[in-house]
PDB file of C-alpha atoms in Angstrom:
ATOM      1  CA  ALA A   1     288.080  87.834 180.828  1.00 47.00           C
ATOM      2  CA  PRO A   2     284.825  89.602 180.034  1.00 45.00           C
ATOM      3  CA  LYS A   3     281.561  89.190 181.950  1.00 39.00           C
ATOM      4  CA  ALA A   4     279.002  88.256 180.087  1.00 38.00           C
ATOM      5  CA  VAL A   5     276.079  90.912 180.854  1.00 41.00           C
ATOM      6  CA  SER A   6     272.294  89.771 179.896  1.00 39.00           C
ATOM      7  CA  ALA A   7     270.281  92.375 178.052  1.00 42.00           C
ATOM      8  CA  PRO A   8     267.271  93.993 180.092  1.00 47.00           C
ATOM      9  CA  ALA A   9     264.240  91.722 178.606  1.00 45.00           C
ATOM     10  CA  ALA A  10     262.438  93.688 175.904  1.00 46.00           C
ATOM     11  CA  PRO A  11     258.578  94.204 177.288  1.00 49.00           C
ATOM     12  CA  GLY A  12     256.326  91.956 175.399  1.00 47.00           C
ATOM     13  CA  PRO A  13     253.112  92.742 174.093  1.00 50.00           C
ATOM     14  CA  ALA A  14     250.233  92.487 176.539  1.00 49.00           C
ATOM     15  CA  THR A  15     249.218  89.965 177.614  1.00 48.00           C
ATOM     16  CA  PRO A  16     245.283  89.889 175.967  1.00 49.00           C
ATOM     17  CA  PRO A  17     242.465  88.694 178.264  1.00 49.00           C
ATOM     18  CA  ALA A  18     241.432  84.948 178.207  1.00 45.00           C
ATOM     19  CA  PRO A  19     238.733  84.684 176.646  1.00 48.00           C
ATOM     20  CA  GLU A  20     235.409  84.053 178.063  1.00 53.00           C
ATOM     21  CA  GLY A  21     234.465  80.573 178.207  1.00 53.00           C
ATOM     22  CA  PRO A  22     231.303  79.120 177.070  1.00 54.00           C
ATOM     23  CA  PRO A  23     228.482  79.840 179.181  1.00 54.00           C
ATOM     24  CA  SER A  24     227.042  77.683 182.230  1.00 64.00           C
ATOM     25  CA  ILE A  25     224.390  75.573 181.662  1.00 67.00           C
ATOM     26  CA  GLU A  26     221.391  75.366 184.406  1.00 70.00           C
ATOM     27  CA  ASN A  27     219.280  72.325 184.729  1.00 73.00           C
ATOM     28  CA  VAL A  28     215.819  74.210 185.943  1.00 71.00           C
ATOM     29  CA  GLY A  29     213.659  70.959 185.964  1.00 70.00           C
ATOM     30  CA  ASP A  30     210.329  71.796 183.300  1.00 71.00           C
ATOM     31  CA  LEU A  31     210.945  74.813 180.828  1.00 75.00           C
ATOM     32  CA  SER A  32     207.134  75.683 180.590  1.00 67.00           C
ATOM     33  CA  SER A  33     206.896  78.840 182.856  1.00 61.00           C
ATOM     34  CA  ARG A  34     209.309  80.831 180.667  1.00 74.00           C
ATOM     35  CA  MET A  35     207.583  79.667 177.263  1.00 82.00           C
ATOM     36  CA  ILE A  36     207.399  83.356 174.630  1.00 90.00           C
ATOM     37  CA  SER A  37     206.481  80.879 171.747  1.00 90.00           C
ATOM     38  CA  MET A  38     205.319  77.438 170.209  1.00 89.00           C
ATOM     39  CA  THR A  39     203.073  75.619 168.152  1.00 91.00           C
ATOM     40  CA  PRO A  40     201.169  72.531 169.433  1.00 92.00           C
ATOM     41  CA  PRO A  41     202.717  69.161 167.695  1.00 94.00           C
ATOM     42  CA  ARG A  42     200.392  67.636 164.992  1.00 94.00           C
ATOM     43  CA  TYR A  43     198.995  64.493 165.714  1.00 95.00           C
ATOM     44  CA  PRO A  44     200.460  62.177 162.945  1.00 96.00           C
ATOM     45  CA  GLN A  45     197.653  60.743 161.093  1.00 95.00           C
ATOM     46  CA  THR A  46     198.628  57.302 160.853  1.00 96.00           C
ATOM     47  CA  ALA A  47     199.160  57.302 164.660  1.00 96.00           C
ATOM     48  CA  ARG A  48     195.980  58.696 165.195  1.00 95.00           C
ATOM     49  CA  ARG A  49     194.119  55.806 162.886  1.00 95.00           C
ATOM     50  CA  ASN A  50     196.251  53.214 165.015  1.00 96.00           C
ATOM     51  CA  HIS A  51     195.273  54.806 168.464  1.00 96.00           C
ATOM     52  CA  GLU A  52     198.904  55.386 169.575  1.00 97.00           C
ATOM     53  CA  GLN A  53     199.105  57.101 172.591  1.00 97.00           C
ATOM     54  CA  GLY A  54     201.295  58.634 174.722  1.00 97.00           C
ATOM     55  CA  ILE A  55     203.735  61.019 176.024  1.00 96.00           C
ATOM     56  CA  VAL A  56     206.981  61.966 175.058  1.00 96.00           C
ATOM     57  CA  VAL A  57     209.310  63.802 177.704  1.00 94.00           C
ATOM     58  CA  LEU A  58     211.948  66.083 175.546  1.00 94.00           C
ATOM     59  CA  MET A  59     215.743  66.903 177.269  1.00 94.00           C
ATOM     60  CA  VAL A  60     216.167  70.354 175.293  1.00 94.00           C
ATOM     61  CA  LEU A  61     218.996  72.728 175.500  1.00 93.00           C
ATOM     62  CA  LEU A  62     218.433  76.251 175.544  1.00 92.00           C
ATOM     63  CA  GLY A  63     220.788  78.920 174.087  1.00 92.00           C
ATOM     64  CA  VAL A  64     221.086  81.824 175.948  1.00 90.00           C
ATOM     65  CA  ASP A  65     219.095  83.859 173.112  1.00 91.00           C
ATOM     66  CA  GLY A  66     215.663  81.244 174.603  1.00 91.00           C
ATOM     67  CA  HIS A  67     216.643  78.983 170.998  1.00 93.00           C
ATOM     68  CA  VAL A  68     216.910  75.234 171.042  1.00 95.00           C
ATOM     69  CA  VAL A  69     220.081  74.291 170.802  1.00 95.00           C
ATOM     70  CA  ASP A  70     219.891  70.731 171.351  1.00 95.00           C
ATOM     71  CA  ILE A  71     216.693  68.403 172.272  1.00 97.00           C
ATOM     72  CA  SER A  72     216.746  64.763 172.902  1.00 96.00           C
ATOM     73  CA  VAL A  73     214.108  62.235 173.427  1.00 97.00           C
ATOM     74  CA  SER A  74     214.189  61.461 177.552  1.00 96.00           C
ATOM     75  CA  LYS A  75     211.566  59.135 177.093  1.00 96.00           C
ATOM     76  CA  SER A  76     209.867  57.751 174.479  1.00 98.00           C
ATOM     77  CA  SER A  77     205.613  57.175 174.511  1.00 97.00           C
ATOM     78  CA  GLY A  78     206.716  54.368 172.688  1.00 97.00           C
ATOM     79  CA  PHE A  79     205.651  55.387 169.670  1.00 97.00           C
ATOM     80  CA  GLY A  80     208.341  56.266 166.887  1.00 97.00           C
ATOM     81  CA  SER A  81     205.713  58.643 165.294  1.00 97.00           C
ATOM     82  CA  LEU A  82     204.695  60.601 167.969  1.00 97.00           C
ATOM     83  CA  ASP A  83     208.507  61.402 169.422  1.00 98.00           C
ATOM     84  CA  ARG A  84     209.430  62.623 166.084  1.00 97.00           C
ATOM     85  CA  ALA A  85     206.232  65.052 165.792  1.00 97.00           C
ATOM     86  CA  ALA A  86     207.236  65.840 169.534  1.00 96.00           C
ATOM     87  CA  LEU A  87     210.866  66.551 168.600  1.00 97.00           C
ATOM     88  CA  ASP A  88     209.977  68.535 165.325  1.00 96.00           C
ATOM     89  CA  SER A  89     207.787  70.780 166.824  1.00 96.00           C
ATOM     90  CA  VAL A  90     209.670  71.494 169.621  1.00 95.00           C
ATOM     91  CA  ARG A  91     213.027  72.307 167.849  1.00 96.00           C
ATOM     92  CA  SER A  92     211.049  75.893 166.966  1.00 95.00           C
ATOM     93  CA  TRP A  93     209.917  76.504 170.236  1.00 94.00           C
ATOM     94  CA  ARG A  94     211.274  79.657 172.007  1.00 94.00           C
ATOM     95  CA  TRP A  95     211.443  80.833 175.574  1.00 90.00           C
ATOM     96  CA  SER A  96     213.025  83.447 177.338  1.00 89.00           C
ATOM     97  CA  PRO A  97     216.475  83.962 177.971  1.00 86.00           C
ATOM     98  CA  THR A  98     217.513  83.299 181.585  1.00 82.00           C
ATOM     99  CA  LYS A  99     220.299  85.609 183.395  1.00 81.00           C
ATOM    100  CA  ARG A 100     222.173  84.551 186.401  1.00 82.00           C
ATOM    101  CA  ASN A 101     224.263  88.157 187.660  1.00 85.00           C
ATOM    102  CA  GLY A 102     223.138  89.623 185.074  1.00 85.00           C
ATOM    103  CA  ALA A 103     225.302  87.292 182.577  1.00 84.00           C
ATOM    104  CA  PRO A 104     223.180  84.765 179.983  1.00 83.00           C
ATOM    105  CA  VAL A 105     223.440  81.221 180.874  1.00 87.00           C
ATOM    106  CA  MET A 106     222.140  78.281 178.549  1.00 89.00           C
ATOM    107  CA  VAL A 107     219.449  75.629 180.420  1.00 88.00           C
ATOM    108  CA  ARG A 108     218.478  72.663 180.230  1.00 91.00           C
ATOM    109  CA  GLY A 109     215.372  71.063 181.246  1.00 90.00           C
ATOM    110  CA  LEU A 110     212.518  68.585 180.279  1.00 91.00           C
ATOM    111  CA  VAL A 111     209.006  69.538 177.983  1.00 91.00           C
ATOM    112  CA  GLN A 112     206.516  66.587 177.846  1.00 93.00           C
ATOM    113  CA  ILE A 113     204.397  66.447 175.084  1.00 94.00           C
ATOM    114  CA  PRO A 114     201.327  64.284 175.959  1.00 95.00           C
ATOM    115  CA  PHE A 115     199.271  62.473 172.590  1.00 96.00           C
ATOM    116  CA  ILE A 116     196.195  62.003 173.871  1.00 94.00           C
ATOM    117  CA  LEU A 117     193.610  61.052 171.086  1.00 92.00           C
ATOM    118  CA  GLN A 118     190.089  62.733 171.994  1.00 85.00           C
ATOM    119  CA  THR A 119     186.965  60.687 172.102  1.00 68.00           C
TER     120      THR A 119
END
């Protein structure tokens, strides 16, 4: 009986390089030293009239280009209008991009926004 002879396997297409994963995220704590541009938040008029004060602490995730990718309230001032004013303002801020070993990285850190009435 004739023996079955297997043909050599045809070379397949070259394996494409694995796609690069998302940039790593570094926790840096306070982001203030890397800021490029910012507009201070406006004190809401109703909060001013009601003598509402407090500090809003925001958790900010910056993209590899220094723009805000994600933002949330880490610690509330206790007043929704102050928290919203801080979120709305910081969303448009910009930081210097961060690189590690020559590669851009996303950065997570805190931003404190004090709302203190001056007398």
